[in-house]
Short mmCIF file of C-alpha atoms in Angstrom, two decimals:
data_model
loop_
_atom_site.label_atom_id
_atom_site.label_comp_id
_atom_site.label_asym_id
_atom_site.label_seq_id
_atom_site.Cartn_x
_atom_site.Cartn_y
_atom_site.Cartn_z
CA UNK A 1 159.84 94.40 102.10
CA UNK A 2 156.22 95.57 102.26
CA UNK A 3 156.22 95.20 106.07
CA UNK A 4 159.52 97.09 106.27
CA UNK A 5 158.12 99.97 104.21
CA UNK A 6 155.04 100.12 106.43
CA UNK A 7 157.26 100.32 109.51
CA UNK A 8 159.34 103.11 107.96
CA UNK A 9 156.20 105.02 107.02
CA UNK A 10 154.84 104.62 110.55
CA UNK A 11 158.12 105.84 112.10
CA UNK A 12 158.13 108.84 109.76
CA UNK A 13 154.60 109.76 110.83
CA UNK A 14 155.51 109.52 114.52
CA UNK A 15 158.60 111.68 114.02
CA UNK A 16 156.64 114.22 111.98
CA UNK A 17 153.97 114.55 114.66
CA UNK A 18 156.60 114.88 117.38
CA UNK A 19 158.54 117.63 115.63
CA UNK A 20 155.37 119.36 114.49
CA UNK A 21 154.14 119.66 118.07
CA UNK A 22 157.58 120.85 119.14
CA UNK A 23 157.84 123.57 116.49
CA UNK A 24 154.24 124.76 116.25
CA UNK A 25 154.43 126.20 119.76
CA UNK A 26 156.92 128.82 118.55
CA UNK A 27 154.15 130.69 116.75
CA UNK A 28 156.45 132.04 114.03
CA UNK A 29 155.23 133.48 110.78
CA UNK A 30 158.15 135.06 108.98
CA UNK A 31 157.24 133.96 105.47
CA UNK A 32 154.85 131.94 103.36
CA UNK A 33 156.94 128.78 103.84
CA UNK A 34 157.28 129.30 107.61
CA UNK A 35 154.13 127.25 108.10
CA UNK A 36 155.37 124.59 110.57
CA UNK A 37 155.03 121.76 108.01
CA UNK A 38 157.97 122.78 105.81
CA UNK A 39 160.35 123.50 108.74
CA UNK A 40 159.39 120.16 110.31
CA UNK A 41 160.29 118.24 107.14
CA UNK A 42 163.62 120.09 106.91
CA UNK A 43 164.36 119.33 110.55
CA UNK A 44 163.49 115.66 110.13
CA UNK A 45 165.81 115.42 107.12
CA UNK A 46 168.63 117.00 109.12
CA UNK A 47 168.21 114.55 112.01
CA UNK A 48 167.37 111.30 110.24
CA UNK A 49 169.70 109.78 107.67
CA UNK A 50 166.82 107.61 106.49
CA UNK A 51 164.62 110.66 105.88
CA UNK A 52 167.51 112.66 104.39
CA UNK A 53 167.95 110.03 101.68
CA UNK A 54 164.53 110.85 100.21
CA UNK A 55 163.62 114.37 101.40
CA UNK A 56 163.53 115.83 97.87
CA UNK A 57 160.49 113.68 97.08
CA UNK A 58 158.52 114.58 100.18
CA UNK A 59 155.19 116.20 99.14
CA UNK A 60 155.43 118.90 101.82
CA UNK A 61 158.96 119.74 100.74
CA UNK A 62 157.83 119.80 97.10
CA UNK A 63 155.28 122.50 97.88
CA UNK A 64 158.27 124.81 98.47
CA UNK A 65 161.18 123.27 96.55
CA UNK A 66 162.05 120.57 94.02
CA UNK A 67 158.90 121.22 92.01
CA UNK A 68 160.50 122.41 88.77
CA UNK A 69 158.85 120.43 85.96
CA UNK A 70 160.57 118.36 83.29
CA UNK A 71 159.46 120.92 80.68
CA UNK A 72 160.83 123.84 82.68
CA UNK A 73 164.08 121.95 83.10
CA UNK A 74 164.41 121.73 79.31
CA UNK A 75 163.68 125.45 79.04
CA UNK A 76 166.47 126.23 81.51
CA UNK A 77 168.82 123.97 79.58
CA UNK A 78 167.90 125.60 76.26
CA UNK A 79 168.73 129.03 77.71
CA UNK A 80 172.05 127.72 79.05
CA UNK A 81 172.95 126.34 75.63
CA UNK A 82 171.97 129.56 73.83
CA UNK A 83 174.25 131.75 75.96
CA UNK A 84 177.35 132.38 73.85
CA UNK A 85 179.15 134.28 76.63
CA UNK A 86 179.61 131.30 78.94
CA UNK A 87 179.71 127.62 78.07
CA UNK A 88 179.92 125.00 80.80
CA UNK A 89 182.45 122.20 80.37
CA UNK A 90 181.89 118.51 81.01
CA UNK A 91 183.78 118.94 84.28
CA UNK A 92 181.40 121.75 85.25
CA UNK A 93 178.38 119.58 84.55
CA UNK A 94 179.84 116.67 86.50
CA UNK A 95 180.23 119.04 89.43
CA UNK A 96 176.67 120.39 89.10
CA UNK A 97 175.26 116.86 89.06
CA UNK A 98 176.70 116.38 92.53
CA UNK A 99 173.60 118.17 93.84
CA UNK A 100 171.51 115.18 92.81
CA UNK A 101 173.53 112.65 94.80
CA UNK A 102 171.51 113.26 97.96
CA UNK A 103 167.81 113.46 98.72
CA UNK A 104 166.68 111.25 95.81
CA UNK A 105 165.32 114.05 93.58
CA UNK A 106 163.06 113.41 90.62
CA UNK A 107 165.33 113.31 87.57
CA UNK A 108 164.74 113.23 83.83
CA UNK A 109 166.92 112.49 80.85
CA UNK A 110 168.31 115.57 79.09
CA UNK A 111 170.87 115.93 76.34
CA UNK A 112 173.92 117.66 77.80
CA UNK A 113 177.16 118.00 75.83
CA UNK A 114 175.93 115.45 73.32
CA UNK A 115 175.02 112.76 75.83
CA UNK A 116 171.88 111.74 77.68
CA UNK A 117 172.14 112.65 81.35
CA UNK A 118 169.67 112.08 84.17
CA UNK A 119 169.41 115.34 86.10
CA UNK A 120 166.97 117.14 88.38
CA UNK A 121 165.24 120.13 86.73
CA UNK A 122 166.02 122.08 89.91
CA UNK A 123 169.73 121.51 89.34
CA UNK A 124 169.31 122.87 85.80
CA UNK A 125 167.68 125.97 87.27
CA UNK A 126 170.60 126.44 89.67
CA UNK A 127 173.02 126.11 86.75
CA UNK A 128 171.08 128.70 84.76
CA UNK A 129 171.13 131.15 87.70
CA UNK A 130 174.87 130.58 88.05
CA UNK A 131 175.30 131.35 84.35
CA UNK A 132 173.22 134.54 84.76
CA UNK A 133 175.40 135.69 87.65
CA UNK A 134 178.68 135.06 85.88
CA UNK A 135 177.38 136.73 82.71
CA UNK A 136 175.85 139.78 84.39
CA UNK A 137 178.43 140.52 87.09
CA UNK A 138 182.17 140.49 87.70
CA UNK A 139 181.45 137.36 89.67
CA UNK A 140 184.93 135.87 89.66
CA UNK A 141 185.96 138.73 91.97
CA UNK A 142 183.29 137.99 94.60
CA UNK A 143 184.80 137.25 97.99
CA UNK A 144 181.75 137.60 100.27
CA UNK A 145 178.30 136.36 99.28
CA UNK A 146 174.97 136.30 101.13
CA UNK A 147 171.96 134.17 100.21
CA UNK A 148 168.46 134.83 101.57
CA UNK A 149 166.30 131.70 101.50
CA UNK A 150 168.58 128.77 100.76
CA UNK A 151 166.59 125.61 100.13
CA UNK A 152 169.00 122.76 100.79
CA UNK A 153 171.95 125.03 99.75
CA UNK A 154 172.17 123.67 96.22
CA UNK A 155 172.72 127.13 94.72
CA UNK A 156 175.37 127.81 97.35
CA UNK A 157 177.26 124.66 96.41
CA UNK A 158 177.32 125.56 92.73
CA UNK A 159 178.48 129.12 93.38
CA UNK A 160 181.17 128.25 95.90
CA UNK A 161 182.56 125.45 93.74
CA UNK A 162 182.54 127.52 90.54
CA UNK A 163 183.69 130.91 91.84
CA UNK A 164 186.98 130.14 93.52
CA UNK A 165 187.59 133.55 95.11
CA UNK A 166 184.61 133.27 97.46
CA UNK A 167 185.93 133.33 101.02
CA UNK A 168 182.67 133.61 103.00
CA UNK A 169 179.16 132.58 102.03
CA UNK A 170 176.44 133.58 104.50
CA UNK A 171 173.25 131.52 104.43
CA UNK A 172 170.13 133.17 105.90
CA UNK A 173 167.04 131.07 106.61
CA UNK A 174 164.96 129.37 109.28
CA UNK A 175 167.05 127.35 111.77
CA UNK A 176 165.48 124.08 110.63
CA UNK A 177 166.38 124.83 107.01
CA UNK A 178 169.93 125.75 108.03
CA UNK A 179 170.24 122.38 109.76
CA UNK A 180 169.29 120.56 106.55
CA UNK A 181 171.67 122.72 104.50
CA UNK A 182 174.48 121.96 106.93
CA UNK A 183 173.87 118.24 106.56
CA UNK A 184 173.79 118.48 102.76
CA UNK A 185 176.92 120.64 102.42
CA UNK A 186 178.71 118.43 104.92
CA UNK A 187 178.59 115.63 102.36
CA UNK A 188 181.03 117.65 100.20
CA UNK A 189 183.73 118.30 102.78
CA UNK A 190 185.44 121.28 104.31
CA UNK A 191 186.34 122.94 101.01
CA UNK A 192 182.77 124.31 101.08
CA UNK A 193 181.71 124.15 104.73
CA UNK A 194 184.72 126.15 105.90
CA UNK A 195 183.45 129.08 103.80
CA UNK A 196 179.84 128.93 104.98
CA UNK A 197 178.26 130.92 107.79
CA UNK A 198 174.78 129.86 108.92
CA UNK A 199 172.60 132.76 110.10
CA UNK A 200 169.21 132.32 111.76
CA UNK A 201 166.86 134.46 109.68
CA UNK A 202 164.34 134.73 112.52
CA UNK A 203 166.75 136.78 114.62
CA UNK A 204 169.51 138.22 112.47
CA UNK A 205 172.21 139.28 114.89
CA UNK A 206 175.03 139.84 112.42
CA UNK A 207 175.81 142.67 110.10
CA UNK A 208 178.35 142.80 107.34
CA UNK A 209 179.26 144.13 103.96
CA UNK A 210 178.89 141.79 101.02
CA UNK A 211 180.12 141.77 97.46
CA UNK A 212 176.95 140.04 96.34
CA UNK A 213 173.54 138.94 97.60
CA UNK A 214 171.24 136.43 95.95
CA UNK A 215 167.68 135.37 96.70
CA UNK A 216 165.68 133.04 94.49
CA UNK A 217 162.03 133.96 95.25
CA UNK A 218 162.52 133.82 99.03
CA UNK A 219 162.88 137.55 99.82
CA UNK A 220 159.62 138.27 98.01
CA UNK A 221 157.83 135.70 100.18
CA UNK A 222 158.72 137.31 103.54
CA UNK A 223 156.50 139.44 105.73
CA UNK A 224 157.28 143.16 105.50
CA UNK A 225 158.98 143.60 108.88
CA UNK A 226 161.37 140.73 108.09
CA UNK A 227 162.00 142.26 104.66
CA UNK A 228 162.94 145.48 106.47
CA UNK A 229 165.56 143.64 108.54
CA UNK A 230 167.08 142.03 105.45
CA UNK A 231 167.10 145.35 103.62
CA UNK A 232 168.90 147.07 106.49
CA UNK A 233 171.38 144.33 107.40
CA UNK A 234 172.04 142.50 104.13
CA UNK A 235 170.65 143.91 100.89
CA UNK A 236 171.64 147.55 101.34
CA UNK A 237 175.04 146.35 102.56
CA UNK A 238 175.66 144.47 99.30
CA UNK A 239 177.53 145.97 96.35
CA UNK A 240 175.61 143.83 93.85
CA UNK A 241 172.55 141.67 93.90
CA UNK A 242 170.27 139.24 92.06
CA UNK A 243 166.78 138.74 93.50
CA UNK A 244 164.23 136.65 91.65
CA UNK A 245 161.01 138.38 92.65
CA UNK A 246 157.41 137.23 92.71
CA UNK A 247 154.23 138.88 93.98
CA UNK A 248 153.36 136.50 96.82
CA UNK A 249 154.47 138.60 99.79
CA UNK A 250 152.92 141.75 98.35
CA UNK A 251 149.67 139.95 97.55
CA UNK A 252 149.32 137.94 100.77
CA UNK A 253 151.60 139.28 103.53
CA UNK A 254 151.62 143.05 102.97
CA UNK A 255 155.16 142.84 101.66
CA UNK A 256 156.83 145.46 99.51
CA UNK A 257 155.76 145.97 95.94
CA UNK A 258 158.28 145.80 93.13
CA UNK A 259 158.13 149.56 92.69
CA UNK A 260 158.82 150.15 96.39
CA UNK A 261 161.83 147.86 96.33
CA UNK A 262 163.31 149.53 93.27
CA UNK A 263 163.07 152.84 95.12
CA UNK A 264 164.72 151.40 98.23
CA UNK A 265 167.66 149.64 96.49
CA UNK A 266 169.97 152.24 94.90
CA UNK A 267 170.83 151.60 91.27
CA UNK A 268 168.47 148.66 90.97
CA UNK A 269 166.57 147.67 87.84
CA UNK A 270 164.76 144.63 86.52
CA UNK A 271 165.38 142.03 83.86
CA UNK A 272 162.99 139.35 82.64
CA UNK A 273 162.79 136.01 84.39
CA UNK A 274 163.60 133.43 81.73
CA UNK A 275 161.79 131.15 81.48
CA UNK A 276 158.90 132.98 83.11
CA UNK A 277 157.60 130.67 85.86
CA UNK A 278 154.69 132.87 86.94
CA UNK A 279 153.01 135.99 85.64
CA UNK A 280 154.63 139.24 86.84
CA UNK A 281 157.82 137.54 88.04
CA UNK A 282 161.08 139.35 87.30
CA UNK A 283 164.67 139.60 88.50
CA UNK A 284 165.92 142.64 90.43
CA UNK A 285 169.61 143.37 89.81
CA UNK A 286 172.09 146.05 90.80
CA UNK A 287 175.84 146.50 90.72
CA UNK A 288 176.14 144.75 87.36
#
C-alpha cells in the first residue's frame, strides 16, 4: 500500500508538471486565482478520475476553495436555523449532501434536523447562500441564471435542483475550471447538465439577458478590464443579482471599489455578509 501511494504521488507530480508547462505559456492573468497552479489542479481533476476523487483536499485547490472552517460551517448552519422564512426539509438536506459525494471534501459532524450529519462546511455555505436568495428574491420565478466564478459548480447544483423553473444556467469561468465543473455535474445526470451552458470567461463571446446573476467573491477578484466585460455582458443584463464582494481586486489588481460598483449597477445596495469572513466584505444586491 505504501509503495502504491508513492507511485500515485509520483504520477500526480508528473501530470502536474506537464499541465503546468502547458498552461503557463498562455500568460493569462484575469484574476487572483488565474495563477497557473489553480487552473492546473482543476484541469487534472477533470482529466483524471483518480485525481478527481480527492481534488477537494488538494492544498493548491484549498487556497481558492474548500477552505471554510469547521467553526464557520457551524455559523452558517446557525444562520440557516434562525431563518424563520425558509426551513429546509430532510429531503432538501439529503439533496444538498450530494455535493459531498465527490472530491473527498473535509467533513465535520453537525446537528441537522435533530441528527448528527457529516457535511462539508462549504456545502453549508452553499445552502446558506441558497436560503438568502430564496428569502431575498422571487427566486422560484427565475428561468435564466448566470454565475461568475463557479468553483466546482456546487452552488449551481443546489440552485438548479431547488429552483425548478430554471431553464438555463450559464457558468462563467476559466476553461480548466469549466472542465472540472462539467465532470462534477455530469455525475448527477442530464436533469442538471441539460440546463447548463459553459462559457469561457477569458473570451466571453455570448450575450444574453438573465433573471439573476450570482458571484460568490469571484467578481471582486477579477482585474478591472475583465470586470468591465462582465458588467457589460452579464451583470447589467441581469434583472437581479447577488454578489458577495471582497476588497482583493481593488487592493491588488486595480479593480473597482465598492462605491464605484454601486454607482454602475442601477438600484444596487449592500447587505452584511453573515457570518463575516473578512473585514469589509459585504453582499451587493439588486432587483430584490
